Structures are given as structure tokens and as C-alpha cells.
Amino acid sequence: MENVTLTIDNKKITVPEDYNIIQAAQRLGIEIPALCYDPNLEVVGACRLCIVEIEGSRKLETSCSTKVREGMVVHTETEKIVKLRKEILQLLLDNHPNDCLTCQKAGECLLQKYAYRYDIKFREHDGARHSNYVDTSSPYILKDDSKCILCGKCVRTCAQIHDRKVLSFANRGFDTRIVADTDLSLEESTCVSCNRCVTVCPVGAL
């Protein structure tokens, strides 16, 4: 496999040509925020937090799904990018319970981490919120829909196990949620409590 040389935030690096930008940035010690990306899972580019500017491109690209190219020049923290990341994070917080102090994921939650990084705070609003449904049927996994950010990591890691695929997306738009089988409780479903979904969840939804 051939290597390519590119520049990220004024730093040059040579990496294999099958790398995505986010992987190349990590080699340079540059952390590009991402909620749905996991190197062990299928890339979907769902959260849009990992957007970057590429010189010569008319639009922002997701660094998790964009392959490196020879001579590519990438910027990861421009004013435009930061503004859009703040808007995305604010929308997520607007529909997220303000219980960071008591959440078991506190200190390890990626949403919390990036909210601190970009100084985004909870705010009061009259808009709709996701239902506060908590599934406590399983003795091993707690599922809290109000904290789910629909990154899809749990769905993708569950699908990696042959003949498993317990978790999936249901409904559309604002009503989209993660369900087990045909919207059963975890205890009623075919879930075997392997906890793969818990391991990859970036927030406290599982």
C-alpha cells in the first residue's frame, strides 16, 4: 500500500493512503471531536462534529469518512468549523437531561467533554424533548432514551455479531429512537447482555 503526505493544521504527516483524515490527525496528536466515530465500527458520519475544511473544497467534509489524498491541506479548528460544532452541541444539550453530576458516565461522557471544550451549556427552552423512557427490565443493562444522541454505535456493534442484530433504529425524524427487536424491553428481547453496546455508548444512554 502506498503512502500519501498531507498537511493538517500546518503540520505535515505521511500515512497510508487508506487512512481517513481523523486517523491521520490522531497520529499528529490532533483530536477532532466525534461522537459517532469508532475505528472498530462501520463509518457513518452521523454526528457531523468531525467536520473539517479542506483547501480547494467548497464544502466542509466529515473527517471520519474522507480519505487522505496526496498534498491535501486540512484545517480542523477554523472559525466556521467551531461555530457549527457549537450549534450541533447546543442542539444535543437542548434535548439532554441536565444530570451530569449524578450520571454514571460523568467524566467519561464525550458529550460532556466536548461541551466543556466549546463552552456550551444547558439552557431552558419550551421546545420538544425526547421521552423520558428508562428501561430497567434487564439486570445488566439500563437503557435511558432521554440521554440517547442517536449516534448509532450500539446498533453497529450489535450488528457485528452474527445472527444477533438486536438493536435498530425505529421511527423517523424527531421520533427516532433505538429499540430492541420489535420494540421490546431488553429483558423480553433476544439481547444476551453481552454489554458491547454499553462499552461503545459515548454518553450515559446505556
Coordinates of N, CA, C and O in Angstrom, one line a residue, residues 58-172:
R58 N -15.4 23.2 -1.7 CA -16.4 24.2 -1.5 C -17.3 23.9 -0.3 O -18.0 24.8 0.2
K59 N -17.2 22.7 0.3 CA -18.0 22.4 1.4 C -17.1 21.7 2.5 O -16.0 21.3 2.3
L60 N -17.7 21.7 3.7 CA -17.0 21.0 4.8 C -17.1 19.5 4.7 O -18.2 19.1 4.2
E61 N -16.1 18.8 5.1 CA -16.2 17.3 4.9 C -16.1 16.7 6.3 O -15.5 17.2 7.2
T62 N -16.7 15.5 6.5 CA -16.5 14.8 7.7 C -15.2 14.0 7.7 O -14.9 13.3 6.8
S63 N -14.4 14.3 8.7 CA -13.0 13.7 8.7 C -13.0 12.2 8.9 O -12.1 11.5 8.6
C64 N -14.1 11.7 9.4 CA -14.2 10.2 9.7 C -14.4 9.4 8.4 O -14.0 8.2 8.3
S65 N -15.0 10.1 7.4 CA -15.4 9.3 6.2 C -14.6 9.8 4.9 O -14.8 9.3 3.8
T66 N -13.7 10.8 5.1 CA -13.0 11.4 4.0 C -11.5 10.8 4.0 O -10.8 11.0 4.9
K67 N -11.2 10.1 2.9 CA -9.9 9.5 2.8 C -8.8 10.6 2.5 O -9.1 11.7 1.9
V68 N -7.6 10.4 3.0 CA -6.5 11.3 2.8 C -6.1 11.3 1.3 O -6.3 10.3 0.6
R69 N -5.6 12.4 0.9 CA -5.1 12.5 -0.5 C -3.7 13.2 -0.5 O -3.4 14.0 0.3
E70 N -2.9 12.8 -1.5 CA -1.6 13.5 -1.6 C -1.7 15.0 -1.8 O -2.5 15.5 -2.6
G71 N -1.0 15.7 -0.9 CA -1.0 17.2 -1.0 C -2.2 17.8 -0.3 O -2.3 19.1 -0.3
M72 N -3.1 17.1 0.3 CA -4.2 17.6 0.9 C -3.8 18.6 2.0 O -2.9 18.3 2.8
V73 N -4.5 19.7 2.1 CA -4.3 20.7 3.2 C -5.6 20.8 4.0 O -6.6 21.2 3.5
V74 N -5.6 20.4 5.3 CA -6.8 20.3 6.1 C -6.7 21.3 7.3 O -5.6 21.5 7.9
H75 N -7.8 21.9 7.6 CA -7.9 22.8 8.8 C -9.0 22.2 9.7 O -10.1 22.0 9.2
T76 N -8.7 22.0 11.0 CA -9.7 21.4 11.9 C -10.4 22.3 12.9 O -11.3 21.9 13.5
E77 N -9.9 23.5 13.0 CA -10.5 24.4 14.0 C -10.6 25.8 13.5 O -10.3 26.8 14.2
T78 N -11.2 26.0 12.3 CA -11.4 27.4 11.8 C -12.6 28.0 12.5 O -13.4 27.3 13.2
E79 N -12.8 29.3 12.4 CA -14.0 29.9 13.0 C -15.3 29.3 12.5 O -16.2 29.2 13.3
K80 N -15.3 29.0 11.2 CA -16.6 28.4 10.7 C -16.8 27.0 11.3 O -18.0 26.7 11.6
I81 N -15.8 26.2 11.4 CA -16.0 24.9 12.0 C -16.4 25.0 13.4 O -17.4 24.3 13.9
V82 N -15.8 25.8 14.2 CA -16.1 26.0 15.6 C -17.5 26.4 15.8 O -18.3 25.9 16.7
K83 N -18.0 27.3 15.0 CA -19.4 27.8 15.0 C -20.4 26.7 14.8 O -21.3 26.6 15.6
L84 N -20.1 25.9 13.8 CA -21.0 24.8 13.5 C -21.0 23.7 14.6 O -22.0 23.2 15.0
R85 N -19.8 23.4 15.1 CA -19.7 22.4 16.2 C -20.5 22.9 17.4 O -21.2 22.1 18.1
K86 N -20.4 24.2 17.7 CA -21.1 24.7 18.9 C -22.6 24.6 18.7 O -23.4 24.3 19.6
E87 N -23.1 24.8 17.5 CA -24.5 24.7 17.2 C -25.0 23.3 17.3 O -26.1 23.0 17.9
I88 N -24.2 22.3 16.8 CA -24.5 20.9 17.0 C -24.6 20.5 18.4 O -25.6 19.9 18.9
L89 N -23.6 20.9 19.2 CA -23.5 20.5 20.6 C -24.7 21.2 21.4 O -25.3 20.6 22.3
Q90 N -25.0 22.4 21.0 CA -26.1 23.1 21.7 C -27.5 22.4 21.5 O -28.3 22.2 22.4
L91 N -27.7 21.9 20.3 CA -28.9 21.2 19.9 C -29.0 19.9 20.7 O -30.0 19.5 21.2
L92 N -27.8 19.2 20.9 CA -27.8 18.0 21.6 C -28.1 18.2 23.1 O -28.9 17.5 23.7
L93 N -27.5 19.3 23.6 CA -27.7 19.6 25.1 C -29.1 20.0 25.3 O -29.7 19.7 26.4
D94 N -29.7 20.7 24.3 CA -31.1 21.2 24.5 C -32.1 20.0 24.6 O -33.2 20.2 25.1
N95 N -31.7 18.8 24.2 CA -32.6 17.7 24.3 C -32.0 16.6 25.2 O -32.2 15.4 25.0
H96 N -31.2 17.0 26.1 CA -30.5 16.1 27.0 C -30.7 16.5 28.5 O -30.8 17.6 28.8
P97 N -31.0 15.5 29.3 CA -31.2 15.8 30.7 C -30.0 16.4 31.4 O -28.9 16.0 31.2
N98 N -30.2 17.4 32.2 CA -29.2 18.1 32.9 C -28.9 17.4 34.3 O -29.2 17.9 35.3
D99 N -28.3 16.2 34.2 CA -28.0 15.5 35.4 C -26.5 15.0 35.4 O -26.2 13.9 35.9
C100 N -25.6 15.8 34.8 CA -24.2 15.3 34.7 C -23.6 15.0 36.1 O -22.7 14.1 36.2
L101 N -24.0 15.7 37.1 CA -23.4 15.5 38.4 C -23.8 14.1 39.0 O -23.0 13.6 39.9
T102 N -24.9 13.6 38.6 CA -25.3 12.3 39.1 C -25.2 11.1 38.1 O -25.5 10.0 38.4
C103 N -24.9 11.5 36.8 CA -24.8 10.5 35.8 C -23.6 9.6 36.0 O -22.5 10.0 36.3
Q104 N -23.8 8.3 35.8 CA -22.7 7.3 35.9 C -21.6 7.5 34.9 O -20.5 7.1 35.1
K105 N -21.9 8.2 33.8 CA -21.0 8.4 32.7 C -20.2 9.7 32.9 O -19.2 9.9 32.1
A106 N -20.5 10.4 33.9 CA -19.8 11.7 34.2 C -18.3 11.5 34.2 O -17.8 10.6 34.9
G107 N -17.5 12.3 33.5 CA -16.1 12.2 33.5 C -15.6 11.4 32.3 O -14.4 11.5 31.9
E108 N -16.5 10.6 31.7 CA -16.2 9.7 30.6 C -17.1 10.0 29.4 O -16.9 9.4 28.3
C109 N -18.0 10.9 29.6 CA -19.0 11.2 28.6 C -18.4 12.1 27.5 O -17.9 13.2 27.8
L110 N -18.5 11.7 26.3 CA -17.9 12.6 25.2 C -18.7 13.8 25.0 O -18.2 14.9 24.7
L111 N -20.1 13.8 25.1 CA -20.9 15.0 25.0 C -20.5 16.0 26.1 O -20.3 17.2 25.8
Q112 N -20.3 15.5 27.3 CA -19.8 16.4 28.4 C -18.5 17.0 28.1 O -18.2 18.2 28.2
K113 N -17.6 16.2 27.6 CA -16.2 16.6 27.3 C -16.2 17.7 26.2 O -15.5 18.7 26.4
Y114 N -16.9 17.5 25.1 CA -16.9 18.5 24.1 C -17.7 19.7 24.4 O -17.4 20.8 24.0
A115 N -18.7 19.6 25.3 CA -19.5 20.8 25.8 C -18.5 21.7 26.6 O -18.6 22.9 26.4
Y116 N -17.7 21.1 27.4 CA -16.7 21.8 28.1 C -15.7 22.5 27.2 O -15.3 23.6 27.3
R117 N -15.3 21.7 26.2 CA -14.2 22.2 25.3 C -14.7 23.4 24.5 O -13.9 24.4 24.3
Y118 N -16.0 23.5 24.1 CA -16.5 24.6 23.4 C -17.4 25.5 24.2 O -18.1 26.3 23.6
D119 N -17.4 25.3 25.5 CA -18.1 26.2 26.4 C -19.6 26.3 26.0 O -20.2 27.4 25.9
I120 N -20.2 25.1 25.9 CA -21.7 25.0 25.6 C -22.4 24.6 26.9 O -21.9 23.6 27.5
K121 N -23.5 25.3 27.2 CA -24.1 25.0 28.5 C -25.6 24.6 28.3 O -26.2 25.0 27.2
F122 N -26.2 24.0 29.3 CA -27.6 23.7 29.2 C -28.4 25.0 29.2 O -27.9 26.0 29.8
R123 N -29.6 25.0 28.6 CA -30.4 26.2 28.7 C -31.9 25.8 28.7 O -32.2 24.8 28.3
E124 N -32.7 26.7 29.3 CA -34.1 26.5 29.4 C -34.7 26.8 28.0 O -34.4 27.8 27.4
H125 N -35.7 26.0 27.6 CA -36.4 26.2 26.4 C -37.8 25.5 26.4 O -38.0 24.6 27.2
D126 N -38.7 26.0 25.6 CA -40.1 25.4 25.5 C -40.2 24.4 24.4 O -41.3 24.0 24.1
G127 N -39.1 24.1 23.7 CA -39.2 23.1 22.6 C -39.5 21.7 23.1 O -39.4 21.4 24.3
A128 N -39.7 20.8 22.2 CA -40.0 19.4 22.5 C -38.7 18.7 23.0 O -37.6 19.1 22.6
R129 N -38.9 17.7 23.8 CA -37.8 16.9 24.3 C -38.2 15.4 24.1 O -39.3 15.0 24.0
H130 N -37.2 14.6 23.9 CA -37.4 13.2 23.8 C -38.0 12.6 25.1 O -37.8 13.1 26.2
S131 N -38.8 11.6 24.9 CA -39.5 11.0 26.0 C -38.5 10.5 27.1 O -37.4 10.0 26.7
N132 N -38.9 10.6 28.3 CA -38.0 10.2 29.4 C -38.3 8.7 29.7 O -38.7 8.3 30.8
Y133 N -38.0 7.8 28.7 CA -38.3 6.4 28.9 C -37.0 5.7 29.4 O -35.9 5.8 28.7
V134 N -37.1 5.0 30.5 CA -35.9 4.3 31.0 C -36.3 2.8 31.1 O -37.3 2.5 31.8
D135 N -35.6 1.9 30.5 CA -35.8 0.5 30.5 C -34.9 -0.1 31.6 O -33.7 -0.2 31.4
T136 N -35.5 -0.6 32.7 CA -34.7 -1.2 33.8 C -35.0 -2.7 33.9 O -34.7 -3.3 34.9
S137 N -35.6 -3.2 32.8 CA -36.0 -4.6 32.8 C -34.8 -5.6 32.9 O -34.9 -6.7 33.5
S138 N -33.7 -5.2 32.3 CA -32.5 -6.1 32.3 C -31.8 -5.9 33.6 O -31.6 -4.8 34.1
P139 N -31.3 -7.0 34.2 CA -30.5 -6.9 35.4 C -29.0 -6.4 35.1 O -28.3 -6.1 36.1
Y140 N -28.7 -6.3 33.8 CA -27.3 -6.0 33.5 C -27.2 -4.6 32.7 O -26.1 -4.0 32.8
I141 N -28.2 -4.2 32.0 CA -28.1 -3.0 31.2 C -29.3 -2.1 31.5 O -30.5 -2.5 31.5
L142 N -29.0 -0.8 31.7 CA -30.0 0.2 31.8 C -30.1 1.0 30.6 O -29.0 1.5 30.1
K143 N -31.2 1.2 30.0 CA -31.4 1.9 28.7 C -32.2 3.2 29.0 O -33.4 3.1 29.4
D144 N -31.6 4.4 28.8 CA -32.3 5.6 29.0 C -32.4 6.4 27.7 O -31.4 7.0 27.3
D145 N -33.6 6.4 27.1 CA -33.8 7.1 25.8 C -33.6 8.6 25.9 O -33.2 9.2 24.9
S146 N -33.8 9.2 27.1 CA -33.7 10.6 27.2 C -32.2 11.1 27.0 O -32.0 12.3 26.7
K147 N -31.3 10.2 27.2 CA -29.9 10.6 27.0 C -29.3 10.1 25.7 O -28.2 10.5 25.4
C148 N -30.0 9.4 24.9 CA -29.5 8.9 23.6 C -29.4 10.0 22.6 O -30.3 10.8 22.4
I149 N -28.2 10.0 22.0 CA -27.9 11.1 21.0 C -28.0 10.5 19.5 O -27.6 11.1 18.6
L150 N -28.5 9.2 19.4 CA -28.7 8.6 18.1 C -27.4 8.5 17.3 O -27.5 8.6 16.1
C151 N -26.3 8.3 17.9 CA -25.0 8.1 17.2 C -25.0 6.8 16.4 O -24.3 6.6 15.4
G152 N -25.8 5.8 16.9 CA -25.8 4.5 16.2 C -24.7 3.5 16.6 O -24.7 2.4 16.0
K153 N -23.8 3.9 17.5 CA -22.7 3.0 17.8 C -23.2 1.7 18.3 O -22.7 0.6 18.0
C154 N -24.3 1.7 19.2 CA -24.8 0.5 19.8 C -25.4 -0.4 18.7 O -25.2 -1.6 18.7
V155 N -26.1 0.2 17.7 CA -26.7 -0.6 16.6 C -25.6 -1.3 15.8 O -25.7 -2.4 15.5
R156 N -24.5 -0.5 15.5 CA -23.5 -1.1 14.6 C -22.7 -2.1 15.3 O -22.3 -3.1 14.7
T157 N -22.4 -2.0 16.6 CA -21.6 -3.0 17.3 C -22.4 -4.3 17.5 O -21.9 -5.4 17.5
C158 N -23.7 -4.1 17.7 CA -24.6 -5.3 17.9 C -24.7 -6.0 16.6 O -24.7 -7.3 16.6
A159 N -24.7 -5.3 15.5 CA -24.8 -5.9 14.2 C -23.6 -6.7 13.8 O -23.6 -7.5 12.9
Q160 N -22.4 -6.5 14.4 CA -21.2 -7.2 14.1 C -21.2 -8.6 14.5 O -20.5 -9.4 14.0
I161 N -22.1 -9.0 15.5 CA -22.2 -10.4 15.9 C -23.2 -11.1 15.0 O -24.3 -10.7 14.9
H162 N -22.7 -12.2 14.5 CA -23.5 -13.0 13.5 C -24.8 -13.4 14.2 O -24.8 -14.0 15.3
D163 N -25.9 -13.2 13.4 CA -27.3 -13.6 13.9 C -27.7 -12.9 15.2 O -28.7 -13.3 15.8
R164 N -27.1 -11.8 15.5 CA -27.5 -11.0 16.7 C -28.4 -9.9 16.2 O -29.6 -10.0 16.2
K165 N -27.9 -8.7 15.9 CA -28.7 -7.6 15.4 C -29.9 -7.3 16.2 O -31.0 -7.2 15.6
V166 N -29.8 -7.2 17.5 CA -30.9 -7.0 18.4 C -31.4 -5.5 18.3 O -32.6 -5.2 18.2
L167 N -30.4 -4.6 18.3 CA -30.7 -3.2 18.3 C -30.9 -2.6 16.9 O -30.2 -3.0 16.0
S168 N -31.8 -1.6 16.8 CA -32.0 -1.0 15.5 C -32.7 0.4 15.7 O -33.1 0.7 16.8
F169 N -32.7 1.2 14.6 CA -33.4 2.5 14.7 C -34.9 2.2 14.4 O -35.2 1.4 13.5
A170 N -35.8 2.9 15.1 CA -37.2 2.9 14.8 C -37.7 4.3 14.7 O -37.2 5.3 15.2
N171 N -38.8 4.4 13.9 CA -39.5 5.7 13.6 C -38.6 6.6 12.8 O -37.5 6.2 12.4
R172 N -39.0 7.9 12.6 CA -38.3 8.8 11.8 C -38.2 10.2 12.4 O -39.0 10.5 13.3

